[in-house]
Amino acid sequence: MEAIGNIVSLLFFPGGLFVIFAGLMYEWLDHKIIARSQNRIGPRWFQPIADAIKLLTKEEIVPDGVNPVLFAILPLIALAGALTAALYVPMAGLKPAYSFAGDLIVTVYMLSLLTLSIGLAGANAKERFSLVGSTRALTQLFAYEAPFLLALLGPAIAAGSWQISEIVAYTETHTWMMILQPIGFVVALIGLMGKLELPPFDSPEAETEIVAGALTEYSGRGLAIFHLGKGAELIIGLTLITAFYMGGVSNPVWFLVKTVGLLAVLAALQSLMTRLRIDQTVGMWWRYGALLVLLQWLIIVVVQLV
Amino acid sequence: MKIATMFSDVVGSFWKKPATVQYPFERVEAPTRLRGKLEWDPEKCTGCSLCSKDCPADAIEIITIDKKAKRFVMQYHMDRCTYCAQCIESCRFSCIEMSDEQWELAATSKVPFEVSYGREEDLAEALAKFALADTVETE
Amino acid sequence: MMLEMTQKEEKFIIPIGPQHPALKEPGHFEFAVDGELVTDATVRLGYVHRGIEKGAEARNWNQNLYLVERICGICSHIHAFTYARGVERLAEVEVPPRAQAIRVLVAELERIHSHMLWFGVAAHEAGFDTLFMFSWRDRETIMDILEGLTGNRVNYSANVLGGVKFDVTDEHRKTILEAVDFMEKRTKHYLNVVTTDAMFLQRTRGIGVANLQQAHRLGILGPTARASGVKRDVRVDAPYSAYKQFPIKMVVETAGDLEARFVVRLKELFESYRLIREILNNMPEGDLQVKRFPRRIKPGEVISRVEAPRGEVFYYIRSNGGEMPERLKVRTPTMMNMASVLAMAVGHQLADMPMLLVGIDPCFSCNDRGVAICNSKGDHDQWTWERLRQHGIDFYAEKV
Ligand code: SF4
Ligand code: SF4
């Protein structure tokens, strides 16, 4: 019985197909909201699915001079990382499939696998846009990663546990953390944008400078899998932040309402901002992001001591 | 120094109708001056050929059947036409007009682009004499 | 492969173009970078050379009107305007004042749509797609006006030799005035965005500065030059056509950076709005065309200059008394401004390159009118048609 449960949670829910599909839907919602905020109509609901299917069925071209094994395996690692992370978060408002002390750290690093794989994929290709793109992606990773993690640890400290299910149980019974720890919330939200390389942090894939960045040489299946991974990461990131900062996700309806609301905020932020240069991104994160989140920590510690 | 200066536009557009026109399903009426397909009136033509001489794209051929009886046929190569309306200006007898209705002229073969204008009997004669393109559109 | 080669030269070169998302037309730029810093820049143009000048020698005066209109898709009217003005001067024909006013009206409407187009593209290069979408949505009102007025959205074909093709009716007057009011409101808003939005200013303020001396030395033209404090505008320096009755004020900024280029272009729009209102309210009466324009033009030569949205357009026309020009020489502003991109690029971040490039509002196809063939040794020689053809045959024979 347990084996079947394991397989279901790995392949269908909450890992596997569910996350992939939900990720595509959230991606569509993101595009749609941005389009509407720009006074356009935007794509129809099946656009991301159609794109994914199209890419999956297309021929994959392996460029000269890359390591073919790495080339094929990196997208899979990225997707696997994201799907693994999905197992530890309260997906769709249900209890996480697996849970152990300190799984928060594992989840956040599983999510970073995607960026790491993208960076490696770019460095693997002997193509200049890819190289610049991967340098930028990795530079950006080092910029937002620490503040983002620290921001997620804020509620963890308040809850006195580094286990996602316990933190969620704590946030559900207390005032919304975004009111208690507003700085942490803002940093986490913007950190998520950096993680997903959404505007204004999209300089690793700035099309007007370096075409598609690290993924320039990817086509067909590899590209599709990277996209699926991104979609999965979007929904996991949203879940984590809603669970931690917006009063938890006690049932599927609340989950939907809160994550979509958060996505709308993300979309609005994206459409309001100009792309930052990579030096500006890094400067911003270390100058303001890290300091702000440390300030938040200080406040938390002081409040808890008093 | 402000941030989010486009805020009012972004929020406002959620309540506005999108500016997108979903073209084949939804049409905006073309203005009356739109330059579409040429239309030619054989009754007024004097066969001076100024229109074909001034056409920058070589899109007009005036075929003379009988100069005395003022019988001419116009072979209009729509695929070459740039819709510049110089022929209208060049013609002193206002034989040529441009349609504001026929402007969706794309086709998958070259055949519909060979248009012949003229009186029916002239066209028939021209066809016999000069072997015009088989698809003759009478007007 | 490429990487090894470039590493040997100890330079890491980022190519932009001929096919690149930042370029809407083909041009080739090579930026040598050190990390993200650009240390050297070169450009290669000529991908869209179309032989228009030579082609003009085989067409009659009327046909050329439409040929030159196709030099540039954005400023099509300006080219026809410049050409028509030159030919009319050569033929010693005086164009009726109403026709002149209509020509200037269309030219100013075209300037609005061209500047708005540039504005959107520049915003897109900066990664600010919302601004891009909104500015293009608003530009559509002007496109609709031009379509209603002239009958086409891009190649308006407003001119004939000796006048214009159409009149401006009261109805048009009303719709144009309405559109101009709307655009004025929007332009104010955009000016506010580009001068106050902190995120956007990070990408424009102090970037790509060309000071007055540099601007003079590089011979920059148009709004790019006026953003560096160069007082140069043909409409003011040598008023032509209806600009004599309807003078325009020159907009000059002194900062010389990208922000100044945004500001100059947007402020120019206000001048255009004012001028359009003035022309519509004081439209001279009279004919639209001269009665008869000669088919043969007496021998002579003429220079015609007009201020296009991107800067000065220069035509040299020579006639030998025939039905066709003997020589037509065109110089477009992009040619003059291109050198400034290379000069400004060094020392900036790679991420600034698309912005710098777009800052001059380049139009590649209008500046590609000559080709020089370089062999691998770098010396130039001229090829005959036969040799070129043979080269092509051999090249492909070798490949197969
Ligand atoms: S509209 Fe222009 S291109 Fe077309 S037939 Fe007339 S003159 Fe020729
Ligand atoms: S210019 Fe007019 S009259 Fe002369 S041939 Fe053409 S259509 Fe006939």
mmCIF file of N, CA, C and O in Angstrom, chain B residues 56-87:
data_model
loop_
_atom_site.group_PDB
_atom_site.id
_atom_site.type_symbol
_atom_site.label_atom_id
_atom_site.label_comp_id
_atom_site.label_asym_id
_atom_site.label_seq_id
_atom_site.Cartn_x
_atom_site.Cartn_y
_atom_site.Cartn_z
ATOM 1 N N PRO B 56 5.015 52.532 -61.657
ATOM 2 C CA PRO B 56 6.374 52.178 -61.224
ATOM 3 C C PRO B 56 6.608 50.680 -61.186
ATOM 4 O O PRO B 56 7.745 50.235 -61.134
ATOM 5 N N ALA B 57 5.543 49.920 -61.182
ATOM 6 C CA ALA B 57 5.706 48.487 -60.994
ATOM 7 C C ALA B 57 5.411 47.711 -62.268
ATOM 8 O O ALA B 57 5.396 46.490 -62.244
ATOM 9 N N ASP B 58 5.155 48.415 -63.351
ATOM 10 C CA ASP B 58 4.902 47.725 -64.607
ATOM 11 C C ASP B 58 3.688 46.819 -64.495
ATOM 12 O O ASP B 58 3.683 45.710 -65.005
ATOM 13 N N ALA B 59 2.670 47.293 -63.822
ATOM 14 C CA ALA B 59 1.546 46.409 -63.517
ATOM 15 C C ALA B 59 0.424 46.517 -64.537
ATOM 16 O O ALA B 59 -0.514 45.741 -64.507
ATOM 17 N N ILE B 60 0.504 47.504 -65.423
ATOM 18 C CA ILE B 60 -0.607 47.716 -66.343
ATOM 19 C C ILE B 60 -0.139 47.495 -67.776
ATOM 20 O O ILE B 60 0.928 47.964 -68.165
ATOM 21 N N GLU B 61 -0.953 46.751 -68.527
ATOM 22 C CA GLU B 61 -0.716 46.673 -69.968
ATOM 23 C C GLU B 61 -2.008 47.121 -70.636
ATOM 24 O O GLU B 61 -3.078 46.632 -70.303
ATOM 25 N N ILE B 62 -1.881 48.060 -71.561
ATOM 26 C CA ILE B 62 -3.058 48.443 -72.335
ATOM 27 C C ILE B 62 -2.912 47.779 -73.701
ATOM 28 O O ILE B 62 -1.941 48.020 -74.419
ATOM 29 N N ILE B 63 -3.855 46.917 -74.029
ATOM 30 C CA ILE B 63 -3.772 46.181 -75.293
ATOM 31 C C ILE B 63 -4.762 46.813 -76.264
ATOM 32 O O ILE B 63 -5.948 46.950 -75.957
ATOM 33 N N THR B 64 -4.248 47.236 -77.397
ATOM 34 C CA THR B 64 -5.101 47.899 -78.366
ATOM 35 C C THR B 64 -5.706 46.861 -79.298
ATOM 36 O O THR B 64 -4.994 46.056 -79.893
ATOM 37 N N ILE B 65 -7.029 46.886 -79.411
ATOM 38 C CA ILE B 65 -7.704 45.976 -80.336
ATOM 39 C C ILE B 65 -7.997 46.716 -81.620
ATOM 40 O O ILE B 65 -7.709 46.261 -82.719
ATOM 41 N N ASP B 66 -8.561 47.899 -81.389
ATOM 42 C CA ASP B 66 -8.884 48.717 -82.555
ATOM 43 C C ASP B 66 -8.786 50.160 -82.104
ATOM 44 O O ASP B 66 -9.596 50.629 -81.316
ATOM 45 N N LYS B 67 -7.764 50.836 -82.595
ATOM 46 C CA LYS B 67 -7.496 52.162 -82.065
ATOM 47 C C LYS B 67 -8.590 53.136 -82.460
ATOM 48 O O LYS B 67 -9.043 53.963 -81.672
ATOM 49 N N LYS B 68 -9.070 53.011 -83.701
ATOM 50 C CA LYS B 68 -10.072 53.957 -84.197
ATOM 51 C C LYS B 68 -11.367 53.836 -83.409
ATOM 52 O O LYS B 68 -11.959 54.815 -82.992
ATOM 53 N N ALA B 69 -11.787 52.570 -83.217
ATOM 54 C CA ALA B 69 -13.060 52.354 -82.528
ATOM 55 C C ALA B 69 -12.913 52.442 -81.019
ATOM 56 O O ALA B 69 -13.856 52.134 -80.297
ATOM 57 N N LYS B 70 -11.728 52.842 -80.564
ATOM 58 C CA LYS B 70 -11.476 52.969 -79.129
ATOM 59 C C LYS B 70 -11.773 51.682 -78.383
ATOM 60 O O LYS B 70 -12.549 51.643 -77.442
ATOM 61 N N ARG B 71 -11.216 50.620 -78.910
ATOM 62 C CA ARG B 71 -11.429 49.356 -78.217
ATOM 63 C C ARG B 71 -10.097 48.909 -77.609
ATOM 64 O O ARG B 71 -9.152 48.611 -78.317
ATOM 65 N N PHE B 72 -10.089 48.917 -76.289
ATOM 66 C CA PHE B 72 -8.862 48.530 -75.585
ATOM 67 C C PHE B 72 -9.179 47.522 -74.492
ATOM 68 O O PHE B 72 -10.311 47.462 -74.016
ATOM 69 N N VAL B 73 -8.145 46.802 -74.140
ATOM 70 C CA VAL B 73 -8.274 45.866 -73.021
ATOM 71 C C VAL B 73 -7.157 46.191 -72.051
ATOM 72 O O VAL B 73 -6.041 46.502 -72.460
ATOM 73 N N MET B 74 -7.474 46.159 -70.754
ATOM 74 C CA MET B 74 -6.407 46.380 -69.780
ATOM 75 C C MET B 74 -6.073 45.072 -69.094
ATOM 76 O O MET B 74 -6.931 44.386 -68.552
ATOM 77 N N GLN B 75 -4.795 44.745 -69.184
ATOM 78 C CA GLN B 75 -4.316 43.576 -68.462
ATOM 79 C C GLN B 75 -3.651 44.100 -67.195
ATOM 80 O O GLN B 75 -2.663 44.839 -67.259
ATOM 81 N N TYR B 76 -4.237 43.733 -66.037
ATOM 82 C CA TYR B 76 -3.754 44.294 -64.766
ATOM 83 C C TYR B 76 -3.061 43.191 -63.974
ATOM 84 O O TYR B 76 -3.676 42.194 -63.629
ATOM 85 N N HIS B 77 -1.765 43.378 -63.750
ATOM 86 C CA HIS B 77 -0.996 42.377 -62.994
ATOM 87 C C HIS B 77 -1.023 42.769 -61.524
ATOM 88 O O HIS B 77 -0.210 43.557 -61.068
ATOM 89 N N MET B 78 -1.989 42.210 -60.844
ATOM 90 C CA MET B 78 -2.216 42.661 -59.478
ATOM 91 C C MET B 78 -1.050 42.319 -58.555
ATOM 92 O O MET B 78 -0.785 43.010 -57.575
ATOM 93 N N ASP B 79 -0.339 41.239 -58.889
ATOM 94 C CA ASP B 79 0.764 40.847 -58.008
ATOM 95 C C ASP B 79 1.916 41.833 -58.075
ATOM 96 O O ASP B 79 2.752 41.879 -57.185
ATOM 97 N N ARG B 80 1.969 42.612 -59.161
ATOM 98 C CA ARG B 80 3.063 43.574 -59.240
ATOM 99 C C ARG B 80 2.663 44.934 -58.692
ATOM 100 O O ARG B 80 3.504 45.742 -58.337
ATOM 101 N N CYS B 81 1.381 45.186 -58.644
ATOM 102 C CA CYS B 81 0.894 46.521 -58.282
ATOM 103 C C CYS B 81 1.326 46.876 -56.864
ATOM 104 O O CYS B 81 1.286 46.054 -55.962
ATOM 105 N N THR B 82 1.751 48.112 -56.685
ATOM 106 C CA THR B 82 2.135 48.555 -55.347
ATOM 107 C C THR B 82 1.074 49.455 -54.737
ATOM 108 O O THR B 82 1.296 50.064 -53.713
ATOM 109 N N TYR B 83 -0.045 49.614 -55.406
ATOM 110 C CA TYR B 83 -1.165 50.415 -54.905
ATOM 111 C C TYR B 83 -0.736 51.855 -54.609
ATOM 112 O O TYR B 83 -0.977 52.371 -53.532
ATOM 113 N N CYS B 84 -0.047 52.445 -55.570
ATOM 114 C CA CYS B 84 0.476 53.781 -55.334
ATOM 115 C C CYS B 84 -0.439 54.845 -55.906
ATOM 116 O O CYS B 84 -0.291 56.024 -55.611
ATOM 117 N N ALA B 85 -1.364 54.460 -56.769
ATOM 118 C CA ALA B 85 -2.341 55.392 -57.341
ATOM 119 C C ALA B 85 -1.741 56.379 -58.317
ATOM 120 O O ALA B 85 -2.376 57.368 -58.667
ATOM 121 N N GLN B 86 -0.535 56.141 -58.808
ATOM 122 C CA GLN B 86 0.008 57.033 -59.824
ATOM 123 C C GLN B 86 -0.789 56.918 -61.118
ATOM 124 O O GLN B 86 -1.005 57.899 -61.811
ATOM 125 N N CYS B 87 -1.282 55.723 -61.437
ATOM 126 C CA CYS B 87 -2.036 55.558 -62.672
ATOM 127 C C CYS B 87 -3.282 56.437 -62.671
ATOM 128 O O CYS B 87 -3.646 57.015 -63.702
#
